[in-house]
PDB file of C-alpha atoms in Angstrom:
ATOM      1  CA  MET N  29       6.270   2.534   9.570  1.00 46.00           C
ATOM      2  CA  SER N  30       5.336   6.686   8.724  1.00 54.00           C
ATOM      3  CA  LEU N  31       1.771   7.318   7.069  1.00 63.00           C
ATOM      4  CA  THR N  32       2.048   7.592   3.400  1.00 70.00           C
ATOM      5  CA  GLU N  33       0.645  10.647   1.112  1.00 68.00           C
ATOM      6  CA  SER N  34      -1.972   8.653   0.365  1.00 76.00           C
ATOM      7  CA  ASP N  35      -3.131   7.497   3.909  1.00 74.00           C
ATOM      8  CA  THR N  36      -3.053  11.222   4.857  1.00 72.00           C
ATOM      9  CA  GLU N  37      -4.923  12.513   1.949  1.00 75.00           C
ATOM     10  CA  LEU N  38      -7.721   9.282   2.893  1.00 81.00           C
ATOM     11  CA  ALA N  39      -7.449  10.134   6.373  1.00 75.00           C
ATOM     12  CA  LEU N  40      -8.338  13.994   5.532  1.00 71.00           C
ATOM     13  CA  ILE N  41     -11.162  13.286   3.147  1.00 75.00           C
ATOM     14  CA  LEU N  42     -13.357  11.143   5.629  1.00 80.00           C
ATOM     15  CA  PRO N  43     -15.559  12.822   8.198  1.00 74.00           C
ATOM     16  CA  HIS N  44     -15.440  11.629  11.981  1.00 73.00           C
ATOM     17  CA  ARG N  45     -17.457   8.907  12.512  1.00 77.00           C
ATOM     18  CA  SER N  46     -18.549  10.645  15.362  1.00 71.00           C
ATOM     19  CA  GLY N  47     -20.729   7.500  16.870  1.00 77.00           C
ATOM     20  CA  LEU N  48     -22.777   7.303  13.847  1.00 80.00           C
ATOM     21  CA  PRO N  49     -24.315   3.824  12.666  1.00 86.00           C
ATOM     22  CA  LEU N  50     -22.494   2.290   9.423  1.00 89.00           C
ATOM     23  CA  VAL N  51     -25.155   2.992   7.231  1.00 87.00           C
ATOM     24  CA  GLU N  52     -25.443   6.775   8.405  1.00 83.00           C
ATOM     25  CA  TYR N  53     -21.425   7.201   8.152  1.00 85.00           C
ATOM     26  CA  LEU N  54     -21.915   5.964   4.202  1.00 88.00           C
ATOM     27  CA  PRO N  55     -23.779   8.498   2.727  1.00 82.00           C
ATOM     28  CA  LEU N  56     -22.299  11.568   4.644  1.00 77.00           C
ATOM     29  CA  VAL N  57     -19.311  11.101   3.475  1.00 82.00           C
ATOM     30  CA  PHE N  58     -20.607  11.094  -0.517  1.00 82.00           C
ATOM     31  CA  LEU N  59     -22.888  14.211   0.453  1.00 69.00           C
ATOM     32  CA  SER N  60     -21.804  15.892  -2.671  1.00 65.00           C
ATOM     33  CA  GLY N  61     -23.205  12.850  -4.927  1.00 72.00           C
ATOM     34  CA  ALA N  62     -21.901   9.208  -6.408  1.00 83.00           C
ATOM     35  CA  ASP N  63     -21.792   7.067  -8.941  1.00 88.00           C
ATOM     36  CA  GLU N  64     -23.247   3.656  -7.953  1.00 91.00           C
ATOM     37  CA  LEU N  65     -21.449   0.583  -9.503  1.00 91.00           C
ATOM     38  CA  PRO N  66     -23.286  -2.576  -9.576  1.00 93.00           C
ATOM     39  CA  LEU N  67     -21.347  -5.664  -8.972  1.00 87.00           C
ATOM     40  CA  PRO N  68     -17.969  -4.264 -10.104  1.00 88.00           C
ATOM     41  CA  GLU N  69     -15.694  -6.224 -11.948  1.00 88.00           C
ATOM     42  CA  PRO N  70     -12.183  -6.316  -9.694  1.00 86.00           C
ATOM     43  CA  GLU N  71     -10.299  -4.400 -12.184  1.00 83.00           C
ATOM     44  CA  ALA N  72     -12.680  -1.799 -12.243  1.00 82.00           C
ATOM     45  CA  LEU N  73     -12.490  -0.756  -8.576  1.00 86.00           C
ATOM     46  CA  GLY N  74      -8.237   0.081  -8.551  1.00 83.00           C
ATOM     47  CA  ALA N  75      -7.421  -1.494  -5.615  1.00 82.00           C
ATOM     48  CA  VAL N  76      -3.984  -2.309  -6.996  1.00 83.00           C
ATOM     49  CA  GLU N  77      -1.428  -2.906  -4.347  1.00 86.00           C
ATOM     50  CA  GLY N  78      -0.501  -0.088  -1.756  1.00 88.00           C
ATOM     51  CA  ARG N  79      -3.718   1.432  -2.121  1.00 89.00           C
ATOM     52  CA  SER N  80      -4.895   3.067   1.190  1.00 91.00           C
ATOM     53  CA  ALA N  81      -8.200   1.892   2.611  1.00 93.00           C
ATOM     54  CA  ILE N  82      -9.651   2.471   6.140  1.00 92.00           C
ATOM     55  CA  VAL N  83     -12.256  -0.380   7.587  1.00 93.00           C
ATOM     56  CA  TYR N  84     -14.729   0.240  10.015  1.00 92.00           C
ATOM     57  CA  GLY N  85     -16.538  -2.354  12.192  1.00 90.00           C
ATOM     58  CA  PRO N  86     -20.344  -2.038  13.438  1.00 88.00           C
ATOM     59  CA  GLU N  87     -18.922  -1.010  16.576  1.00 87.00           C
ATOM     60  CA  GLU N  88     -19.991   2.686  16.941  1.00 81.00           C
ATOM     61  CA  ASP N  89     -16.895   3.443  18.785  1.00 80.00           C
ATOM     62  CA  ASP N  90     -14.637   2.255  15.972  1.00 84.00           C
ATOM     63  CA  ASP N  91     -12.534   4.749  14.715  1.00 79.00           C
ATOM     64  CA  GLY N  92     -11.474   2.401  11.411  1.00 86.00           C
ATOM     65  CA  LEU N  93      -8.764   0.591  10.798  1.00 87.00           C
ATOM     66  CA  LEU N  94      -5.717   1.598   7.908  1.00 87.00           C
ATOM     67  CA  CYS N  95      -4.730  -0.735   5.671  1.00 90.00           C
ATOM     68  CA  HIS N  96      -2.980  -1.072   2.257  1.00 92.00           C
ATOM     69  CA  ALA N  97      -4.800  -3.179  -0.513  1.00 93.00           C
ATOM     70  CA  GLN N  98      -2.594  -5.974  -1.689  1.00 93.00           C
ATOM     71  CA  GLY N  99      -4.716  -6.820  -4.336  1.00 91.00           C
ATOM     72  CA  TRP N 100      -7.389  -9.456  -5.192  1.00 92.00           C
ATOM     73  CA  ASP N 101      -6.978 -13.329  -4.403  1.00 91.00           C
ATOM     74  CA  MET N 102      -9.571 -15.406  -5.988  1.00 89.00           C
ATOM     75  CA  GLY N 103     -11.758 -12.600  -6.069  1.00 89.00           C
ATOM     76  CA  ASP N 104     -11.341 -11.544  -2.489  1.00 93.00           C
ATOM     77  CA  LEU N 105     -10.002  -8.002  -1.708  1.00 94.00           C
ATOM     78  CA  VAL N 106      -7.102  -8.302   0.162  1.00 95.00           C
ATOM     79  CA  LEU N 107      -6.328  -5.338   2.933  1.00 94.00           C
ATOM     80  CA  GLU N 108      -2.978  -5.464   5.045  1.00 92.00           C
ATOM     81  CA  PRO N 109      -3.745  -3.449   7.935  1.00 89.00           C
ATOM     82  CA  THR N 110      -0.144  -1.205   8.427  1.00 84.00           C
ATOM     83  CA  THR N 111       0.086  -1.707  12.048  1.00 78.00           C
ATOM     84  CA  PRO N 112       0.812  -5.266  13.204  1.00 68.00           C
ATOM     85  CA  ALA N 113      -2.370  -6.884  14.982  1.00 63.00           C
ATOM     86  CA  ASN N 114      -1.900  -7.433  19.113  1.00 63.00           C
ATOM     87  CA  GLY N 115      -3.793 -10.115  20.450  1.00 59.00           C
ATOM     88  CA  GLU N 116      -7.550 -11.148  18.874  1.00 65.00           C
ATOM     89  CA  ILE N 117      -7.620 -11.045  15.220  1.00 68.00           C
ATOM     90  CA  PRO N 118     -10.974  -8.999  14.849  1.00 67.00           C
ATOM     91  CA  SER N 119     -13.797 -10.184  12.146  1.00 69.00           C
ATOM     92  CA  TYR N 120     -15.644  -8.211  11.000  1.00 82.00           C
ATOM     93  CA  ASN N 121     -18.773  -9.888   9.670  1.00 84.00           C
ATOM     94  CA  LYS N 122     -20.013  -6.942   7.538  1.00 90.00           C
ATOM     95  CA  ALA N 123     -17.611  -4.061   6.896  1.00 94.00           C
ATOM     96  CA  LEU N 124     -17.734  -0.692   5.764  1.00 95.00           C
ATOM     97  CA  ILE N 125     -14.383   0.199   3.196  1.00 96.00           C
ATOM     98  CA  PHE N 126     -13.021   3.544   2.241  1.00 95.00           C
ATOM     99  CA  LEU N 127     -10.483   2.887  -0.338  1.00 94.00           C
ATOM    100  CA  PHE N 128      -8.576   5.902  -1.865  1.00 91.00           C
ATOM    101  CA  ALA N 129      -8.313   4.580  -5.505  1.00 88.00           C
ATOM    102  CA  LYS N 130      -6.799   8.277  -6.744  1.00 83.00           C
ATOM    103  CA  PRO N 131      -8.166  10.633  -8.135  1.00 84.00           C
ATOM    104  CA  ASN N 132     -11.650   8.593  -6.770  1.00 89.00           C
ATOM    105  CA  LEU N 133     -12.792   7.561  -3.336  1.00 91.00           C
ATOM    106  CA  LEU N 134     -14.794   4.495  -3.270  1.00 94.00           C
ATOM    107  CA  GLY N 135     -17.095   3.251  -0.555  1.00 94.00           C
ATOM    108  CA  PHE N 136     -18.654   0.183   0.139  1.00 96.00           C
ATOM    109  CA  PHE N 137     -19.784  -2.832   2.587  1.00 96.00           C
ATOM    110  CA  ALA N 138     -18.090  -5.997   2.252  1.00 95.00           C
ATOM    111  CA  ASP N 139     -18.342  -9.583   3.872  1.00 95.00           C
ATOM    112  CA  TRP N 140     -15.480 -10.273   5.811  1.00 94.00           C
ATOM    113  CA  LYS N 141     -14.109 -14.058   4.906  1.00 93.00           C
ATOM    114  CA  SER N 142     -10.853 -14.771   6.774  1.00 91.00           C
ATOM    115  CA  PHE N 143      -7.413 -13.473   8.266  1.00 90.00           C
ATOM    116  CA  GLN N 144      -4.738 -14.843   6.133  1.00 89.00           C
ATOM    117  CA  LYS N 145      -0.947 -14.182   6.162  1.00 88.00           C
ATOM    118  CA  GLY N 146      -1.445 -10.820   8.107  1.00 88.00           C
ATOM    119  CA  ALA N 147      -4.331  -9.669   6.219  1.00 92.00           C
ATOM    120  CA  HIS N 148      -7.914  -9.552   5.971  1.00 94.00           C
ATOM    121  CA  HIS N 149     -10.022 -11.312   3.371  1.00 95.00           C
ATOM    122  CA  PHE N 150     -13.253  -9.445   1.987  1.00 95.00           C
ATOM    123  CA  ARG N 151     -15.562 -10.584  -0.162  1.00 94.00           C
ATOM    124  CA  ARG N 152     -16.074  -8.529  -3.580  1.00 94.00           C
ATOM    125  CA  PRO N 153     -18.898  -5.922  -2.821  1.00 94.00           C
ATOM    126  CA  ASN N 154     -22.332  -5.559  -4.506  1.00 94.00           C
ATOM    127  CA  LEU N 155     -22.583  -2.034  -4.932  1.00 94.00           C
ATOM    128  CA  VAL N 156     -19.919   0.702  -4.337  1.00 94.00           C
ATOM    129  CA  LEU N 157     -20.170   4.085  -4.343  1.00 93.00           C
ATOM    130  CA  THR N 158     -17.604   6.150  -5.994  1.00 91.00           C
ATOM    131  CA  ARG N 159     -16.634   9.869  -6.690  1.00 87.00           C
ATOM    132  CA  ARG N 160     -13.727  11.590  -7.479  1.00 82.00           C
ATOM    133  CA  ALA N 161     -12.134  13.242  -4.333  1.00 74.00           C
ATOM    134  CA  ARG N 162     -11.774  17.101  -4.140  1.00 63.00           C
ATOM    135  CA  GLN N 163      -8.496  18.794  -4.842  1.00 54.00           C
ATOM    136  CA  LYS N 164      -8.295  20.262  -1.473  1.00 55.00           C
ATOM    137  CA  GLN N 165      -9.880  18.116   0.963  1.00 63.00           C
ATOM    138  CA  ARG N 166     -12.592  19.412   3.592  1.00 70.00           C
ATOM    139  CA  LEU N 167     -10.923  19.362   7.221  1.00 73.00           C
ATOM    140  CA  ARG N 168     -13.388  18.935  10.095  1.00 73.00           C
ATOM    141  CA  LEU N 169     -13.933  21.463  12.162  1.00 72.00           C
ATOM    142  CA  ASP N 170     -14.843  21.679  16.149  1.00 72.00           C
ATOM    143  CA  GLY N 171     -15.806  25.644  16.152  1.00 78.00           C
ATOM    144  CA  ASP N 172     -18.714  27.955  15.891  1.00 86.00           C
ATOM    145  CA  ILE N 173     -19.976  29.680  12.795  1.00 91.00           C
ATOM    146  CA  ILE N 174     -21.956  32.947  12.957  1.00 94.00           C
ATOM    147  CA  VAL N 175     -24.761  32.786  10.097  1.00 96.00           C
ATOM    148  CA  ARG N 176     -26.350  36.203   9.300  1.00 96.00           C
ATOM    149  CA  ARG N 177     -29.568  35.701   6.795  1.00 96.00           C
ATOM    150  CA  ARG N 178     -31.175  38.427   4.795  1.00 93.00           C
ATOM    151  CA  ASN N 179     -34.718  38.222   6.976  1.00 92.00           C
ATOM    152  CA  GLY N 180     -32.677  39.887   9.907  1.00 93.00           C
ATOM    153  CA  SER N 181     -31.867  36.777  11.864  1.00 94.00           C
ATOM    154  CA  THR N 182     -28.596  35.538  13.413  1.00 95.00           C
ATOM    155  CA  LEU N 183     -27.585  32.563  13.964  1.00 94.00           C
ATOM    156  CA  LEU N 184     -24.871  30.719  16.250  1.00 93.00           C
ATOM    157  CA  SER N 185     -24.353  26.997  14.904  1.00 91.00           C
ATOM    158  CA  LYS N 186     -21.693  24.589  15.146  1.00 88.00           C
ATOM    159  CA  LEU N 187     -18.816  24.057  12.294  1.00 86.00           C
ATOM    160  CA  TYR N 188     -18.692  20.558  10.395  1.00 84.00           C
ATOM    161  CA  ASP N 189     -15.828  20.902   7.624  1.00 83.00           C
ATOM    162  CA  PHE N 190     -13.930  23.659   5.799  1.00 84.00           C
ATOM    163  CA  GLY N 191     -12.158  24.306   2.826  1.00 82.00           C
ATOM    164  CA  PRO N 192     -10.811  26.958   0.579  1.00 84.00           C
ATOM    165  CA  SER N 193     -14.056  26.993  -1.442  1.00 85.00           C
ATOM    166  CA  GLY N 194     -17.363  26.350   1.161  1.00 88.00           C
ATOM    167  CA  ALA N 195     -17.733  24.773   4.213  1.00 88.00           C
ATOM    168  CA  SER N 196     -21.063  23.075   5.904  1.00 88.00           C
ATOM    169  CA  PHE N 197     -22.491  23.499   9.224  1.00 90.00           C
ATOM    170  CA  TYR N 198     -25.324  21.628  11.952  1.00 89.00           C
ATOM    171  CA  THR N 199     -28.171  23.603  12.363  1.00 91.00           C
ATOM    172  CA  ASP N 200     -31.694  22.599  13.985  1.00 92.00           C
ATOM    173  CA  ALA N 201     -33.437  25.731  11.718  1.00 92.00           C
ATOM    174  CA  ALA N 202     -35.647  23.875   9.303  1.00 91.00           C
ATOM    175  CA  ASP N 203     -36.223  26.637   6.930  1.00 93.00           C
ATOM    176  CA  PHE N 204     -32.775  26.708   4.999  1.00 94.00           C
ATOM    177  CA  ARG N 205     -33.012  26.294   1.341  1.00 93.00           C
ATOM    178  CA  SER N 206     -30.755  25.511  -1.264  1.00 92.00           C
ATOM    179  CA  GLY N 207     -29.604  29.000  -3.282  1.00 94.00           C
ATOM    180  CA  GLU N 208     -30.489  30.946  -0.258  1.00 96.00           C
ATOM    181  CA  MET N 209     -27.315  33.884   0.439  1.00 96.00           C
ATOM    182  CA  LEU N 210     -26.318  34.740   3.698  1.00 96.00           C
ATOM    183  CA  LEU N 211     -23.137  36.203   5.725  1.00 96.00           C
ATOM    184  CA  ALA N 212     -20.947  33.477   7.161  1.00 94.00           C
ATOM    185  CA  GLU N 213     -18.204  34.413   9.820  1.00 92.00           C
ATOM    186  CA  PHE N 214     -16.154  31.508  11.877  1.00 85.00           C
ATOM    187  CA  GLU N 215     -12.995  31.192  13.558  1.00 83.00           C
ATOM    188  CA  ILE N 216     -10.299  28.659  13.129  1.00 82.00           C
ATOM    189  CA  SER N 217      -8.361  28.300  16.783  1.00 80.00           C
ATOM    190  CA  GLY N 218      -4.728  29.047  16.738  1.00 83.00           C
ATOM    191  CA  CYS N 219      -5.228  30.205  12.622  1.00 85.00           C
ATOM    192  CA  GLY N 220      -7.403  33.014  12.407  1.00 84.00           C
ATOM    193  CA  SER N 221     -11.036  34.176  11.219  1.00 86.00           C
ATOM    194  CA  CYS N 222     -13.189  34.158   7.735  1.00 86.00           C
ATOM    195  CA  GLU N 223     -15.895  36.475   7.032  1.00 90.00           C
ATOM    196  CA  THR N 224     -17.634  35.989   3.758  1.00 93.00           C
ATOM    197  CA  THR N 225     -20.754  35.942   1.489  1.00 95.00           C
ATOM    198  CA  ALA N 226     -22.156  32.738   0.567  1.00 96.00           C
ATOM    199  CA  THR N 227     -24.583  30.486  -0.899  1.00 96.00           C
ATOM    200  CA  ILE N 228     -26.232  27.089   0.243  1.00 95.00           C
ATOM    201  CA  VAL N 229     -26.004  24.551  -2.283  1.00 90.00           C
ATOM    202  CA  ARG N 230     -27.256  21.630  -0.061  1.00 86.00           C
ATOM    203  CA  VAL N 231     -29.544  20.721   3.032  1.00 90.00           C
ATOM    204  CA  GLU N 232     -29.438  17.490   4.487  1.00 83.00           C
ATOM    205  CA  THR N 233     -31.614  16.143   6.668  1.00 84.00           C
ATOM    206  CA  LEU N 234     -29.897  13.955  10.113  1.00 79.00           C
ATOM    207  CA  SER N 235     -31.908  11.170  11.483  1.00 71.00           C
ATOM    208  CA  HIS N 236     -28.957   9.931  13.676  1.00 63.00           C
ATOM    209  CA  SER N 237     -27.247  13.543  15.127  1.00 67.00           C
ATOM    210  CA  HIS N 238     -27.657  15.893  17.665  1.00 76.00           C
ATOM    211  CA  TYR N 239     -28.900  18.102  15.046  1.00 82.00           C
ATOM    212  CA  GLY N 240     -31.732  18.379  12.814  1.00 86.00           C
ATOM    213  CA  TYR N 241     -29.873  19.175   9.652  1.00 88.00           C
ATOM    214  CA  LEU N 242     -26.226  19.585   7.840  1.00 87.00           C
ATOM    215  CA  VAL N 243     -26.089  22.692   5.851  1.00 92.00           C
ATOM    216  CA  GLY N 244     -23.727  23.003   2.906  1.00 90.00           C
ATOM    217  CA  ILE N 245     -22.340  26.719   1.591  1.00 93.00           C
ATOM    218  CA  TYR N 246     -20.328  28.096  -1.130  1.00 92.00           C
ATOM    219  CA  PHE N 247     -18.037  30.867  -0.346  1.00 93.00           C
ATOM    220  CA  HIS N 248     -18.015  34.005  -2.733  1.00 94.00           C
ATOM    221  CA  LEU N 249     -14.270  35.599  -1.935  1.00 90.00           C
ATOM    222  CA  THR N 250     -12.620  38.528  -3.376  1.00 90.00           C
ATOM    223  CA  LYS N 251      -9.320  37.949  -4.383  1.00 88.00           C
ATOM    224  CA  ALA N 252      -8.202  38.989  -0.838  1.00 88.00           C
ATOM    225  CA  GLN N 253     -10.509  36.653   1.083  1.00 86.00           C
ATOM    226  CA  LEU N 254      -9.555  33.711  -1.068  1.00 87.00           C
ATOM    227  CA  GLN N 255      -6.021  34.293  -0.400  1.00 87.00           C
ATOM    228  CA  LYS N 256      -7.393  34.731   3.361  1.00 85.00           C
ATOM    229  CA  ALA N 257      -8.952  31.187   3.110  1.00 85.00           C
ATOM    230  CA  GLU N 258      -6.075  29.415   1.545  1.00 85.00           C
ATOM    231  CA  GLN N 259      -4.118  30.305   4.871  1.00 85.00           C
ATOM    232  CA  LEU N 260      -6.896  29.409   7.125  1.00 83.00           C
ATOM    233  CA  TYR N 261      -6.782  26.177   5.308  1.00 81.00           C
ATOM    234  CA  LEU N 262      -3.214  25.348   4.857  1.00 81.00           C
ATOM    235  CA  CYS N 263      -2.360  26.320   8.698  1.00 83.00           C
ATOM    236  CA  LYS N 264      -5.430  23.835   9.937  1.00 76.00           C
ATOM    237  CA  LYS N 265      -4.335  20.831   7.579  1.00 73.00           C
ATOM    238  CA  ALA N 266      -0.936  21.214   8.989  1.00 72.00           C
ATOM    239  CA  GLU N 267      -2.099  20.747  12.153  1.00 71.00           C
ATOM    240  CA  ALA N 268      -4.560  17.811  11.382  1.00 67.00           C
ATOM    241  CA  ILE N 269      -1.586  16.218   9.721  1.00 62.00           C
ATOM    242  CA  ARG N 270       0.231  16.477  13.166  1.00 63.00           C
ATOM    243  CA  GLN N 271      -2.331  14.703  14.626  1.00 58.00           C
ATOM    244  CA  LEU N 272      -2.893  11.863  12.090  1.00 52.00           C
ATOM    245  CA  SER N 273       0.533  10.877  13.279  1.00 51.00           C
ATOM    246  CA  ALA N 274      -0.141  10.613  16.693  1.00 53.00           C
ATOM    247  CA  PRO N 275      -0.265   7.311  18.225  1.00 48.00           C
ATOM    248  CA  GLU N 276      -2.313   8.606  21.337  1.00 47.00           C
ATOM    249  CA  ARG N 277      -5.115  10.230  18.707  1.00 44.00           C
ATOM    250  CA  HIS N 278      -5.531   7.505  16.355  1.00 48.00           C
ATOM    251  CA  ARG N 279      -5.336   3.568  17.044  1.00 44.00           C
ATOM    252  CA  TRP N 280      -4.137   3.426  12.862  1.00 45.00           C
ATOM    253  CA  ALA N 281      -1.544   5.808  13.644  1.00 45.00           C
ATOM    254  CA  PRO N 282       2.282   4.511  12.892  1.00 44.00           C
ATOM    255  CA  PRO N 283       3.614   3.295  16.218  1.00 43.00           C
ATOM    256  CA  GLU N 284       6.214   5.702  17.695  1.00 44.00           C
ATOM    257  CA  THR N 285       9.820   4.399  16.941  1.00 41.00           C
ATOM    258  CA  VAL N 286      12.257   3.888  20.007  1.00 37.00           C
TER     259      VAL N 286
END
């Protein structure tokens, strides 16, 4: 079985869990905000057959299980793993589930009920977070970013993600504020580099991280810079898709054909 377009899009939307507890990982996915759906009716969630979902258990090294929705059964959400279960069937107790009900991304905790006929059954969630997915998803990066501020200071920080319109980075500096303008310079390995002015649009305090803060920036790009950013994005996205299809990189990737 190969990854569907929806599978790939969902995997690119979600940032690396990086050992975070589930209660920290969920808000990280919805940093830009979300609508809340309390006690939603099943039909309001768009979990029709074939929708892509990723299920996370509480273990901090759990990279997620890729599933396809099979609709609802007596009020239970039915998710079928894309790869056959080998050995012991996991019982999730309470799982964190991300569902790509295109164009919306949904995230919620749900109680695991049973595993029947090759699929997991989860009870209807009590609260669902939802937002529209970006047209062009941010890509997770491992690299450095040089930040030059108006006060003359220069900081070397760690990139978190990147897209044609913006990026985010980790920092321990506590004095970043929304609305601050700065100069950002970073290199994407194997693709090229980018330098642009940017405005800080959010600053998130992190409680379970090696760093104290996650800073989101919006790029101010000239036409030439926008073309360059688009090229870097497409280059990195192609690499990310190749990695998604490598079984040795993701336990939910499709099996290799013989």
